[in-house]
Each structure stands twice: as structure tokens, then as C-alpha cells.
Tab-separated table of C-alpha atoms and ligand atoms in Angstrom:
chain	number	residue	atom	x	y	z
A	1	UNK	CA	-0.056	0.016	0.128
A	2	UNK	CA	1.487	3.594	-0.742
A	3	UNK	CA	2.281	5.954	1.900
A	4	UNK	CA	1.497	8.546	2.514
A	5	UNK	CA	-1.898	8.310	1.057
A	6	UNK	CA	-4.303	11.059	0.708
A	7	UNK	CA	-8.064	10.469	0.950
A	8	UNK	CA	-10.668	13.261	0.198
A	9	UNK	CA	-13.381	13.346	2.893
A	10	UNK	CA	-16.446	14.342	0.926
A	11	UNK	CA	-18.998	11.837	1.751
A	12	UNK	CA	-20.097	9.098	4.115
A	13	UNK	CA	-18.697	6.565	1.788
A	14	UNK	CA	-15.212	8.377	2.230
A	15	UNK	CA	-15.148	7.588	6.010
A	16	UNK	CA	-15.220	3.957	4.830
A	17	UNK	CA	-12.457	4.646	2.510
A	18	UNK	CA	-10.533	6.164	5.219
A	19	UNK	CA	-11.221	3.306	7.570
A	20	UNK	CA	-10.042	0.835	4.834
A	21	UNK	CA	-6.629	2.569	4.154
A	22	UNK	CA	-5.832	2.733	7.840
A	23	UNK	CA	-6.604	-0.815	8.376
A	24	UNK	CA	-4.544	-1.584	5.389
A	25	UNK	CA	-1.248	0.426	6.592
A	26	UNK	CA	-1.671	-0.996	10.273
A	27	UNK	CA	-1.951	-4.333	9.060
A	28	UNK	CA	1.337	-3.855	7.160
A	29	UNK	CA	3.225	-2.667	10.153
A	30	UNK	CA	2.048	-5.723	11.769
A	31	UNK	CA	0.020	-4.137	14.660
A	32	UNK	CA	-1.828	-6.202	17.100
A	33	UNK	CA	-5.623	-6.719	16.256
A	34	UNK	CA	-6.544	-4.604	19.220
A	35	UNK	CA	-4.464	-1.842	18.291
A	36	UNK	CA	-5.453	-1.951	14.654
A	37	UNK	CA	-9.212	-2.069	15.718
A	38	UNK	CA	-8.370	0.881	18.019
A	39	UNK	CA	-6.809	3.093	15.283
A	40	UNK	CA	-9.342	2.230	12.666
A	41	UNK	CA	-12.155	3.219	15.090
A	42	UNK	CA	-10.178	6.463	15.888
A	43	UNK	CA	-9.695	7.024	12.237
A	44	UNK	CA	-13.562	6.412	11.865
A	45	UNK	CA	-14.463	9.039	14.586
A	46	UNK	CA	-12.112	11.872	13.108
A	47	UNK	CA	-13.159	11.370	9.320
A	48	UNK	CA	-16.571	11.573	10.301
A	49	UNK	CA	-16.255	14.509	12.346
A	50	UNK	CA	-14.229	16.064	9.443
A	51	UNK	CA	-17.127	15.462	7.175
A	52	UNK	CA	-19.950	16.278	9.326
A	53	UNK	CA	-18.733	19.305	11.254
A	54	UNK	CA	-15.755	20.336	9.254
A	55	UNK	CA	-17.750	20.529	5.920
A	56	UNK	CA	-15.317	17.722	4.329
A	57	UNK	CA	-11.730	17.725	4.084
A	58	UNK	CA	-8.774	15.350	3.658
A	59	UNK	CA	-7.176	12.490	5.563
A	60	UNK	CA	-3.503	11.940	5.089
A	61	UNK	CA	-2.285	8.372	6.274
A	62	UNK	CA	1.364	7.574	6.525
A	63	UNK	CA	3.600	4.810	7.825
A	64	UNK	CA	6.139	6.411	10.433
A	65	UNK	CA	8.924	5.376	12.373
A	66	UNK	CA	9.988	6.673	15.722
A	67	UNK	CA	13.825	7.457	15.761
A	68	UNK	CA	14.068	7.118	19.436
A	69	UNK	CA	12.590	3.793	19.706
A	70	UNK	CA	12.640	2.372	16.342
A	71	UNK	CA	9.095	1.720	16.524
A	72	UNK	CA	6.993	1.695	13.350
A	73	UNK	CA	3.501	3.400	13.621
A	74	UNK	CA	0.349	4.952	11.605
A	75	UNK	CA	0.059	8.645	11.521
A	76	UNK	CA	-3.366	10.180	10.242
A	77	UNK	CA	-3.707	13.823	9.792
A	78	UNK	CA	-7.078	15.357	9.385
A	79	UNK	CA	-7.701	18.792	7.977
A	80	UNK	CA	-10.742	20.847	6.955
A	81	UNK	CA	-11.372	24.240	6.221
A	82	UNK	CA	-14.735	24.206	8.273
A	83	UNK	CA	-15.928	26.462	10.991
A	84	UNK	CA	-13.040	25.277	13.773
A	85	UNK	CA	-13.940	24.435	17.198
A	86	UNK	CA	-14.637	27.633	19.471
A	87	UNK	CA	-14.206	25.826	22.475
A	88	UNK	CA	-11.614	22.792	22.326
A	89	UNK	CA	-12.011	22.001	26.049
A	90	UNK	CA	-16.109	21.795	25.668
A	91	UNK	CA	-15.439	19.602	22.545
A	92	UNK	CA	-13.133	17.289	24.638
A	93	UNK	CA	-15.657	16.759	27.273
A	94	UNK	CA	-17.352	13.134	27.099
A	95	UNK	CA	-20.908	13.408	26.289
A	96	UNK	CA	-20.908	16.751	24.807
A	97	UNK	CA	-22.118	17.270	21.320
A	98	UNK	CA	-23.135	20.256	19.245
A	99	UNK	CA	-25.290	17.867	17.205
A	100	UNK	CA	-27.055	14.915	17.897
A	101	UNK	CA	-24.201	12.614	18.491
A	102	UNK	CA	-23.093	10.849	21.562
A	103	UNK	CA	-20.351	13.264	22.126
A	104	UNK	CA	-17.712	10.736	22.659
A	105	UNK	CA	-15.641	10.890	19.383
A	106	UNK	CA	-13.175	13.359	20.169
A	107	UNK	CA	-12.671	12.410	24.090
A	108	UNK	CA	-12.537	8.681	23.107
A	109	UNK	CA	-10.240	9.191	20.135
A	110	UNK	CA	-7.654	10.502	22.457
A	111	UNK	CA	-7.553	7.399	24.359
A	112	UNK	CA	-7.508	5.040	21.657
A	113	UNK	CA	-4.267	6.623	19.922
A	114	UNK	CA	-0.834	7.292	21.550
A	115	UNK	CA	-0.216	10.598	20.057
A	116	UNK	CA	-3.083	13.512	19.727
A	117	UNK	CA	-2.597	17.030	18.613
A	118	UNK	CA	-5.339	19.254	17.709
A	119	UNK	CA	-5.050	22.757	16.093
A	120	UNK	CA	-8.083	24.725	15.438
A	121	UNK	CA	-8.936	28.321	14.749
A	122	UNK	CA	-12.716	29.514	14.591
A	123	UNK	CA	-13.418	30.674	11.073
A	124	UNK	CA	-10.273	28.771	9.596
A	125	UNK	CA	-10.536	25.254	10.231
A	126	UNK	CA	-9.387	22.406	12.025
A	127	UNK	CA	-6.354	20.212	11.904
A	128	UNK	CA	-6.125	16.843	14.166
A	129	UNK	CA	-3.013	14.670	13.741
A	130	UNK	CA	-2.956	11.405	15.771
A	131	UNK	CA	-0.278	8.324	15.631
A	132	UNK	CA	-0.486	4.890	16.765
A	133	UNK	CA	2.864	2.975	17.710
A	134	UNK	CA	3.143	-0.657	17.229
A	135	UNK	CA	4.299	-2.661	20.557
B	1	UNK	CA	-25.433	2.112	-38.499
B	2	UNK	CA	-25.187	0.363	-42.048
B	3	UNK	CA	-22.430	-1.852	-42.741
B	4	UNK	CA	-20.209	-2.131	-45.965
B	5	UNK	CA	-22.330	0.847	-47.609
B	6	UNK	CA	-22.281	-1.108	-51.043
B	7	UNK	CA	-18.360	-0.870	-50.899
B	8	UNK	CA	-17.548	-4.285	-50.108
B	9	UNK	CA	-19.120	-6.419	-52.981
B	10	UNK	CA	-16.465	-8.983	-52.615
B	11	UNK	CA	-16.328	-9.481	-49.144
B	12	UNK	CA	-20.103	-9.698	-48.938
B	13	UNK	CA	-20.085	-12.432	-51.787
B	14	UNK	CA	-17.387	-14.246	-49.811
B	15	UNK	CA	-19.214	-14.150	-46.473
B	16	UNK	CA	-22.316	-15.673	-48.377
B	17	UNK	CA	-20.649	-18.264	-50.318
B	18	UNK	CA	-17.847	-19.466	-48.014
B	19	UNK	CA	-20.087	-19.362	-44.819
B	20	UNK	CA	-19.178	-22.729	-43.540
B	21	UNK	CA	-15.281	-22.174	-43.820
B	22	UNK	CA	-15.257	-18.472	-42.286
B	23	UNK	CA	-17.357	-19.620	-39.390
B	24	UNK	CA	-15.229	-22.637	-38.901
B	25	UNK	CA	-12.375	-20.338	-38.332
B	26	UNK	CA	-14.008	-17.663	-36.524
B	27	UNK	CA	-15.344	-20.296	-33.969
B	28	UNK	CA	-11.931	-22.125	-33.556
B	29	UNK	CA	-10.031	-18.758	-33.220
B	30	UNK	CA	-12.903	-17.670	-30.220
B	31	UNK	CA	-12.840	-21.033	-28.679
B	32	UNK	CA	-9.269	-20.512	-27.809
B	33	UNK	CA	-9.890	-17.347	-25.790
B	34	UNK	CA	-13.262	-18.543	-24.028
B	35	UNK	CA	-12.243	-22.284	-23.271
B	36	UNK	CA	-14.128	-23.863	-20.481
B	37	UNK	CA	-16.715	-21.175	-20.005
B	38	UNK	CA	-18.680	-21.659	-23.097
B	39	UNK	CA	-19.297	-24.975	-24.991
B	40	UNK	CA	-18.180	-25.188	-28.654
B	41	UNK	CA	-21.688	-25.708	-29.947
B	42	UNK	CA	-23.254	-22.876	-27.857
B	43	UNK	CA	-20.391	-20.694	-28.993
B	44	UNK	CA	-21.042	-21.619	-32.673
B	45	UNK	CA	-24.653	-20.996	-32.244
B	46	UNK	CA	-23.877	-17.350	-30.942
B	47	UNK	CA	-21.419	-16.618	-33.860
B	48	UNK	CA	-23.505	-18.188	-36.455
B	49	UNK	CA	-26.188	-15.674	-35.434
B	50	UNK	CA	-24.187	-12.698	-35.711
B	51	UNK	CA	-22.671	-13.847	-38.952
B	52	UNK	CA	-26.099	-13.997	-40.518
B	53	UNK	CA	-26.780	-10.525	-39.259
B	54	UNK	CA	-23.584	-9.122	-40.746
B	55	UNK	CA	-24.124	-10.931	-43.922
B	56	UNK	CA	-27.937	-9.292	-44.099
B	57	UNK	CA	-26.606	-5.910	-42.976
B	58	UNK	CA	-24.206	-5.705	-45.919
B	59	UNK	CA	-26.777	-6.439	-48.291
B	60	UNK	CA	-29.591	-4.309	-46.886
B	61	UNK	CA	-30.333	-0.697	-47.824
B	62	UNK	CA	-32.744	0.311	-44.596
B	63	UNK	CA	-30.473	-0.562	-41.738
B	64	UNK	CA	-32.898	-3.266	-40.310
B	65	UNK	CA	-30.446	-6.039	-39.963
B	66	UNK	CA	-27.642	-3.536	-38.753
B	67	UNK	CA	-30.086	-2.524	-36.147
B	68	UNK	CA	-30.586	-6.142	-35.072
B	69	UNK	CA	-26.668	-6.891	-35.186
B	70	UNK	CA	-26.113	-4.121	-32.645
B	71	UNK	CA	-28.904	-5.382	-30.377
B	72	UNK	CA	-27.396	-8.919	-30.731
B	73	UNK	CA	-23.974	-7.790	-30.032
B	74	UNK	CA	-25.178	-5.861	-26.810
B	75	UNK	CA	-26.848	-8.873	-25.797
B	76	UNK	CA	-24.087	-10.774	-26.218
B	77	UNK	CA	-21.666	-8.300	-24.267
B	78	UNK	CA	-24.236	-8.193	-21.255
B	79	UNK	CA	-24.290	-12.280	-20.956
B	80	UNK	CA	-20.540	-12.156	-21.185
B	81	UNK	CA	-20.190	-9.516	-18.474
B	82	UNK	CA	-22.377	-11.210	-16.121
B	83	UNK	CA	-20.618	-14.567	-16.705
B	84	UNK	CA	-17.441	-12.917	-15.854
B	85	UNK	CA	-15.575	-12.334	-19.272
B	86	UNK	CA	-13.252	-9.323	-19.764
B	87	UNK	CA	-14.352	-6.794	-22.056
B	88	UNK	CA	-11.463	-7.532	-24.338
B	89	UNK	CA	-12.226	-11.057	-24.567
B	90	UNK	CA	-16.033	-10.216	-25.900
B	91	UNK	CA	-14.137	-7.371	-28.270
B	92	UNK	CA	-11.539	-9.893	-29.268
B	93	UNK	CA	-14.553	-12.646	-30.220
B	94	UNK	CA	-15.907	-10.098	-32.656
B	95	UNK	CA	-12.521	-8.883	-34.176
B	96	UNK	CA	-11.894	-12.603	-34.791
B	97	UNK	CA	-14.212	-12.306	-37.665
B	98	UNK	CA	-11.457	-10.239	-39.608
B	99	UNK	CA	-8.978	-12.834	-39.153
B	100	UNK	CA	-11.350	-15.419	-40.579
B	101	UNK	CA	-12.100	-13.521	-43.502
B	102	UNK	CA	-8.642	-12.511	-44.100
B	103	UNK	CA	-7.765	-16.349	-44.188
B	104	UNK	CA	-10.427	-17.200	-46.736
B	105	UNK	CA	-9.382	-14.296	-48.854
B	106	UNK	CA	-5.785	-15.772	-48.855
B	107	UNK	CA	-7.160	-19.374	-49.174
B	108	UNK	CA	-8.932	-17.969	-52.285
B	109	UNK	CA	-5.595	-16.750	-53.841
B	110	UNK	CA	-6.367	-13.064	-52.589
B	111	UNK	CA	-6.883	-11.395	-55.954
B	112	UNK	CA	-5.733	-7.740	-56.126
B	113	UNK	CA	-5.611	-4.713	-54.420
B	114	UNK	CA	-9.498	-4.170	-54.766
B	115	UNK	CA	-10.193	-7.025	-52.297
B	116	UNK	CA	-7.866	-5.716	-49.948
B	117	UNK	CA	-9.326	-2.243	-50.075
B	118	UNK	CA	-12.474	-3.632	-49.382
B	119	UNK	CA	-11.184	-5.714	-46.497
B	120	UNK	CA	-9.655	-2.695	-44.795
B	121	UNK	CA	-13.227	-0.875	-44.986
B	122	UNK	CA	-14.894	-4.126	-43.553
B	123	UNK	CA	-12.126	-4.410	-40.820
B	124	UNK	CA	-12.950	-0.742	-39.701
B	125	UNK	CA	-16.486	-1.726	-39.532
B	126	UNK	CA	-15.883	-4.806	-37.391
B	127	UNK	CA	-13.782	-2.542	-35.084
B	128	UNK	CA	-16.787	-0.507	-34.544
B	129	UNK	CA	-18.841	-3.382	-33.675
B	130	UNK	CA	-16.268	-4.756	-31.151
B	131	UNK	CA	-16.027	-1.222	-29.597
B	132	UNK	CA	-19.861	-1.183	-28.924
B	133	UNK	CA	-19.529	-4.666	-27.210
B	134	UNK	CA	-16.940	-2.524	-25.029
B	135	UNK	CA	-19.226	0.120	-24.234
B	136	UNK	CA	-21.864	-2.065	-23.348
B	137	UNK	CA	-19.687	-3.987	-21.039
B	138	UNK	CA	-18.887	-0.948	-19.183
B	139	UNK	CA	-22.569	-0.028	-18.945
B	140	UNK	CA	-23.447	-3.598	-17.692
B	141	UNK	CA	-20.826	-3.654	-15.258
B	142	UNK	CA	-21.994	-0.275	-13.729
B	143	UNK	CA	-25.719	-1.889	-13.523
B	144	UNK	CA	-24.283	-5.016	-11.843
B	145	UNK	CA	-22.274	-3.492	-9.183
B	146	UNK	CA	-25.394	-1.187	-8.398
B	147	UNK	CA	-27.549	-3.967	-8.283
B	148	UNK	CA	-25.226	-5.752	-6.013
B	149	UNK	CA	-24.936	-2.915	-3.804
B	150	UNK	CA	-28.675	-2.984	-3.534
B	151	UNK	CA	-28.987	-6.777	-2.807
B	152	UNK	CA	-25.983	-6.654	-0.285
B	153	UNK	CA	-27.850	-4.021	1.427
B	154	UNK	CA	-30.900	-6.510	1.673
B	155	UNK	CA	-29.102	-9.653	2.029
B	156	UNK	CA	-26.656	-8.766	4.656
B	157	UNK	CA	-29.600	-7.653	6.885
B	158	UNK	CA	-31.803	-11.064	7.237
B	159	UNK	CA	-33.882	-11.207	10.292
B	160	UNK	CA	-33.980	-15.020	11.163
B	161	UNK	CA	-36.162	-16.592	13.511
B	162	UNK	CA	-34.259	-18.643	16.067
B	163	UNK	CA	-36.891	-20.382	18.070
B	164	UNK	CA	-40.619	-19.561	18.916
B	165	UNK	CA	-40.754	-16.039	20.279
B	166	UNK	CA	-36.981	-15.250	19.343
B	167	UNK	CA	-35.506	-13.596	16.339
B	168	UNK	CA	-31.878	-12.810	15.355
B	169	UNK	CA	-30.146	-10.398	13.223
B	170	UNK	CA	-26.586	-11.483	12.116
B	171	UNK	CA	-24.898	-8.031	11.210
B	172	UNK	CA	-21.911	-8.313	8.708
B	173	UNK	CA	-19.962	-5.693	7.411
B	174	UNK	CA	-20.039	-1.676	7.687
B	175	UNK	CA	-23.016	-0.471	9.668
B	176	UNK	CA	-23.611	2.808	8.128
B	177	UNK	CA	-26.714	4.917	8.635
B	178	UNK	CA	-28.513	3.741	5.390
B	179	UNK	CA	-28.143	-0.079	6.660
B	180	UNK	CA	-28.955	0.402	9.925
B	181	UNK	CA	-32.328	1.914	9.200
B	182	UNK	CA	-33.002	-1.193	6.856
B	183	UNK	CA	-31.881	-3.460	9.925
B	184	UNK	CA	-33.913	-1.636	12.277
B	185	UNK	CA	-36.940	-1.584	10.316
B	186	UNK	CA	-36.884	-5.156	9.279
B	187	UNK	CA	-35.891	-6.254	12.941
B	188	UNK	CA	-39.112	-4.156	14.162
B	189	UNK	CA	-41.321	-5.540	11.422
B	190	UNK	CA	-40.014	-9.380	11.923
B	191	UNK	CA	-40.973	-8.758	15.964
B	192	UNK	CA	-44.557	-7.749	15.142
B	193	UNK	CA	-45.003	-10.498	12.486
B	194	UNK	CA	-43.923	-13.203	14.564
B	195	UNK	CA	-45.021	-11.843	17.964
B	196	UNK	CA	-41.562	-12.425	19.335
B	197	UNK	CA	-40.346	-10.678	22.509
B	198	UNK	CA	-36.913	-11.456	22.164
B	199	UNK	CA	-34.353	-10.322	19.459
B	200	UNK	CA	-30.546	-11.330	19.329
B	201	UNK	CA	-28.428	-8.617	17.518
B	202	UNK	CA	-25.128	-10.416	16.661
B	203	UNK	CA	-22.321	-8.310	15.597
B	204	UNK	CA	-19.609	-10.955	15.100
B	205	UNK	CA	-19.311	-9.725	11.562
B	206	UNK	CA	-18.843	-6.191	12.001
B	207	UNK	CA	-15.290	-4.988	11.695
B	208	UNK	CA	-15.489	-1.797	14.103
B	209	UNK	CA	-17.830	-0.350	16.694
B	210	UNK	CA	-17.403	3.320	16.806
B	211	UNK	CA	-19.658	5.906	17.991
B	212	UNK	CA	-21.898	5.959	15.208
B	213	UNK	CA	-22.747	2.225	15.049
B	214	UNK	CA	-23.126	2.171	18.766
B	215	UNK	CA	-25.628	4.929	18.538
B	216	UNK	CA	-27.598	2.923	15.765
B	217	UNK	CA	-27.488	-0.083	18.105
B	218	UNK	CA	-28.668	1.705	20.877
B	219	UNK	CA	-31.309	3.495	19.256
B	220	UNK	CA	-32.512	-0.299	17.656
B	221	UNK	CA	-32.734	-1.832	21.182
B	222	UNK	CA	-34.888	1.320	22.428
B	223	UNK	CA	-37.028	0.938	19.547
B	224	UNK	CA	-37.747	-2.735	20.273
B	225	UNK	CA	-38.272	-1.799	23.861
B	226	UNK	CA	-40.958	0.218	23.166
B	227	UNK	CA	-42.721	-2.728	21.304
B	228	UNK	CA	-42.288	-4.805	24.356
B	229	UNK	CA	-39.480	-6.609	22.970
B	230	UNK	CA	-35.994	-7.315	24.886
B	231	UNK	CA	-32.766	-7.093	22.623
B	232	UNK	CA	-29.560	-9.196	23.587
B	233	UNK	CA	-26.225	-7.853	21.767
B	234	UNK	CA	-24.068	-10.759	20.974
B	235	UNK	CA	-20.686	-11.436	19.228
B	236	UNK	CA	-18.635	-8.416	21.022
B	237	UNK	CA	-15.135	-9.542	19.967
B	238	UNK	CA	-12.240	-8.888	22.440
B	239	UNK	CA	-10.560	-6.137	20.264
B	240	UNK	CA	-14.152	-4.377	19.716
B	241	UNK	CA	-14.759	-4.580	23.441
B	242	UNK	CA	-11.576	-3.021	24.411
B	243	UNK	CA	-12.038	-0.179	21.887
B	244	UNK	CA	-15.739	0.529	23.069
B	245	UNK	CA	-14.559	0.728	26.542
B	246	UNK	CA	-11.682	2.958	25.497
B	247	UNK	CA	-14.244	5.241	23.485
B	248	UNK	CA	-16.397	5.486	26.613
B	249	UNK	CA	-19.587	3.912	25.131
B	250	UNK	CA	-21.794	2.506	27.694
B	251	UNK	CA	-24.614	-0.115	26.798
B	252	UNK	CA	-26.537	0.610	30.023
B	253	UNK	CA	-28.617	-2.273	31.124
B	254	UNK	CA	-28.574	-3.957	27.405
B	255	UNK	CA	-27.703	-7.520	28.083
B	256	UNK	CA	-24.310	-8.400	26.074
B	257	UNK	CA	-23.190	-12.093	25.522
B	258	UNK	CA	-19.773	-13.239	24.146
B	259	UNK	CA	-21.471	-15.698	21.610
B	260	UNK	CA	-24.715	-16.267	19.602
B	261	UNK	CA	-25.048	-19.489	21.270
B	262	UNK	CA	-24.987	-17.589	24.828
B	263	UNK	CA	-27.529	-15.037	23.808
B	264	UNK	CA	-29.631	-17.705	22.352
B	265	UNK	CA	-29.523	-19.674	25.612
B	266	UNK	CA	-30.143	-16.511	27.677
B	267	UNK	CA	-33.244	-15.490	25.543
B	268	UNK	CA	-34.820	-19.177	25.802
B	269	UNK	CA	-34.192	-18.935	29.746
B	270	UNK	CA	-35.747	-15.580	29.773
B	271	UNK	CA	-38.847	-16.909	27.805
B	272	UNK	CA	-39.211	-19.900	30.052
B	273	UNK	CA	-38.263	-22.361	27.606
B	274	UNK	CA	-35.836	-25.073	29.449
B	275	UNK	CA	-33.136	-26.632	27.437
B	276	UNK	CA	-32.286	-29.846	29.170
B	277	UNK	CA	-28.687	-30.893	29.120
B	278	UNK	CA	-29.853	-34.803	29.124
C	1	ATP	N1	-13.709	19.145	12.378
C	1	ATP	C1	-14.483	19.822	13.248
C	1	ATP	N2	-14.756	21.069	13.062
C	1	ATP	C2	-15.657	21.749	13.743
C	1	ATP	N3	-16.285	21.338	14.736
C	1	ATP	C3	-16.038	20.051	15.306
C	1	ATP	C4	-15.030	19.285	14.388
C	1	ATP	N4	-14.820	17.815	15.119
C	1	ATP	C5	-15.554	18.179	16.331
C	1	ATP	N5	-16.090	19.125	16.282
C	1	ATP	C6	-17.088	19.606	17.401
C	1	ATP	O1	-16.681	18.738	18.521
C	1	ATP	C7	-17.953	18.140	19.268
C	1	ATP	C8	-17.488	16.812	19.628
C	1	ATP	O2	-17.089	16.057	18.632
C	1	ATP	P1	-16.941	14.440	19.166
C	1	ATP	O3	-16.543	13.729	18.070
C	1	ATP	O4	-16.717	14.240	20.611
C	1	ATP	O5	-18.996	14.148	19.467
C	1	ATP	P2	-20.122	14.074	18.236
C	1	ATP	O6	-19.161	14.068	16.881
C	1	ATP	O7	-20.828	15.233	18.361
C	1	ATP	O8	-20.537	12.977	18.694
C	1	ATP	P3	-20.104	11.375	18.438
C	1	ATP	O9	-18.530	11.534	17.760
C	1	ATP	O10	-19.998	10.574	19.674
C	1	ATP	O11	-21.097	10.503	17.270
C	1	ATP	C9	-18.912	18.098	17.995
C	1	ATP	O12	-20.269	18.046	18.387
C	1	ATP	C10	-18.498	19.446	17.327
C	1	ATP	O13	-19.357	20.532	17.547
C	2	MG	MG1	-17.858	12.478	16.524
């Protein structure tokens, strides 16, 4: 599978595609089944947020190596040029949703991955980068 | 479309007079490429029909036979697409007529430049027919894919009766909103139709449970409850269970069981059926 892979997110079907690309790369670095499922689920959450709240965007999925530990991993960066998140703390609160969701996507994703980095600017957009390392 | 447009007298005559020879050659050439997927007799029947239409189309004024010919080719292309032939295999079958004709021209001592000029023009007509099968193929495949997607939507959400008063829904694949809607409706309908009070939703075949899937499951369970039925969710595999916990999803008081068998045993017990161990 090619890395990095750029997947546009403009429909619900693209959420499934992001999931498939992530699963492919996670399997390629021989991630455990539990970790594969976790990173795929995290990608699913963020891709759907990008589509639903960010008005669409892109996911860049790539294989990475940690120079310090030599471990390989999968890194996914989601970007959109949507409204941004005005109150990040609120958005990361378990159970809070501005829509009709469970409000568990962002907070849960943070626990599913090893690295989580969120940059957002109201009116400009959102960029969320996550990484899951093999063990 | 008209064929030959009166410019291919010699080819037309050859096709009429040496029918068996040309057809033999054509069948033999095509048989090589379709080996095992169609019988020689079936193939000969198909090609003979096309052959007749080519002959008629070359000798006619009004284009009736040409119309029939393109309809027959499209039909052939559609059948082949459904049988899993590649588009080039089907087109090559049509192109095979050119080789067969050329072979006959040469066997007859290939007389002069005129017949070859005619052959060039005939060849172009056959190319067009081959391309027609290509286009039809592409359209047919799209249709096949669309049909399959729809069938899958229905197929992958069967609601089955497990026992008197107990129905089961084995979910397989990605659960998106559209599918969940179908699942929910058919589950609720089956509960009514069968008068069942227990439903087992088995998610062994669902690769990932994210907040959206979880929400859909919860809604389905609540809707069933409103109708007086209890749902048990089974088949939550270890990796899915760990992911659900990390996400913070709570299934509340919904009963979950490791396997479909456990869920069925539970539902049987709840509905008062005693399963004797002998
Ligand atoms: N890319 C984004 N752009 C703008 N707002 C966002 C974006 N991602 C998340 N949000 C905001 O953060 C809130 C919380 O997101 P989170 O994924 O945790 O919950 P949810 O999507 O509402 O529900 P769930 O993910 O549980 O189905 C969202 O309701 C939305 O208001
Ligand atoms: Mg979300």
C-alpha cells in the first residue's frame, strides 16, 4: 500500500475508505488486532467529524518510524477548512455534542491513540493529527 | 449504422458463399480465448447468429439488420459481462471475424488490391462493432455493481427466527446509517409479524464499532423495547470490547453475551423454555 495516502473526505463513503486505508497500513506494520481496531475506530471518528462538522476535508495516512525507539506506526492527519472548534475543552468533554451524537468521538479518540494533536482556529478550520505505534 | 455501404461487394459475396469455412475459422479462433466457460456448440450458435446478421446488414438498404446486429452484440456483451468475461475477451471475439475473413481471402488466392481495399473498410466496420461491445460491457458492469450493492444491503440484514418468540439479526460488514435503517425496520417488522419478545443482534461480523454504530445499535434496542421486546447483543469480540471501553461507550442495562449461542440460551431461559442437558 502506498504511503502517504491522501484520502479526500466529501461523503459518508469516504469515511469507510479512510477506515480501509488505515486498516491496510496498520496491518502492514503488523499492529496487533486490538491496536488495529483502535486506530481504525479513531480514524472513523475523526473522519466523520471532518465530514459532518468540518464540511469535508482530507485525511493523510502514512507509515512513520519513531527515531528514538525504532518503532513503526501509523500517523493520520485530518484537515478541514470548516468553522473550527470555538471551545476545545468543551468539545473534548465526554458526552458533549453540538449535534445529535453521543459526544464521545473526540474524547474517546484521544484514549485510542498514542499521540493526539489538535489545532483549530474559529473560522479557519481544524487540523487533528493522531499516531498509533506498534508495540 | 449500416454495414459496408455497398463498398464491400467482394467481401459480402465471400461471406455468403464460404459461410462454413469462415465460420469454422471464427469459432476456432474464439474458442481458444473462451475455453471452459462456454461450449463449442453454444459459441457456434452465437457466432452463427451474428454472422447471419452481418451478411444481411451488408446487403440491405434500410439498416434493419444492422439494428438487429447491434442489439445482438449488446446482448452478447451483457451475457458475457455477467458470466465474468473481460471486455477485451468479448471484443476480441468480434474482431476474430476479420482474421477468419482474411484467411479465406488468402486461401482463395487473394486477388488484387481491390479486395484488400474492401477488407480494410470491412475491418473498420468490425472494429466499430467490437467497440460497441466494449461500451455495453462498461454499462452492464456498472449496472451489475449497482444491483449487487442493493442486494447486499438487503442480503446482509436478514432477520431470522431462532426459536418460537426469538428472532436474530446477524450483522455483517460496515453499519452505516442507510443499512442500520434497513436493519431496524426489518427487525421491528419481524418482531410484530412473529409476535416475538426477544431479539438477538449479533455483531460478530462487524469490523469496528464506533460512536455512530453504537448509537444506531442503542436506538434499535430502544425502539424494540418500546414495542415490548428485549434485545441481547452478542458477538462482541475482544478487540471490539476494548475499543468500546476506551471510547467510553456504555451499553447501560442492555444485556450483552459473548456468543450467539450464549445469547440464544439467555433468551430461551428468559422466555421460559427449558433446554435440558440430558
Ligand atoms: N472538524 C471539526 N470542525 C468543527 N467542529 C468539530 C470538529 N470535530 C468536532 N467538532 C465539534 O466537537 C464536538 C464533539 O465532537 P465528538 O466527536 O466528540 O462528538 P460528536 O461528533 O458530536 O458525537 P459522536 O462522535 O459521539 O458521534 C462536535 O459536536 C462538534 O461540535
Ligand atoms: Mg464525532
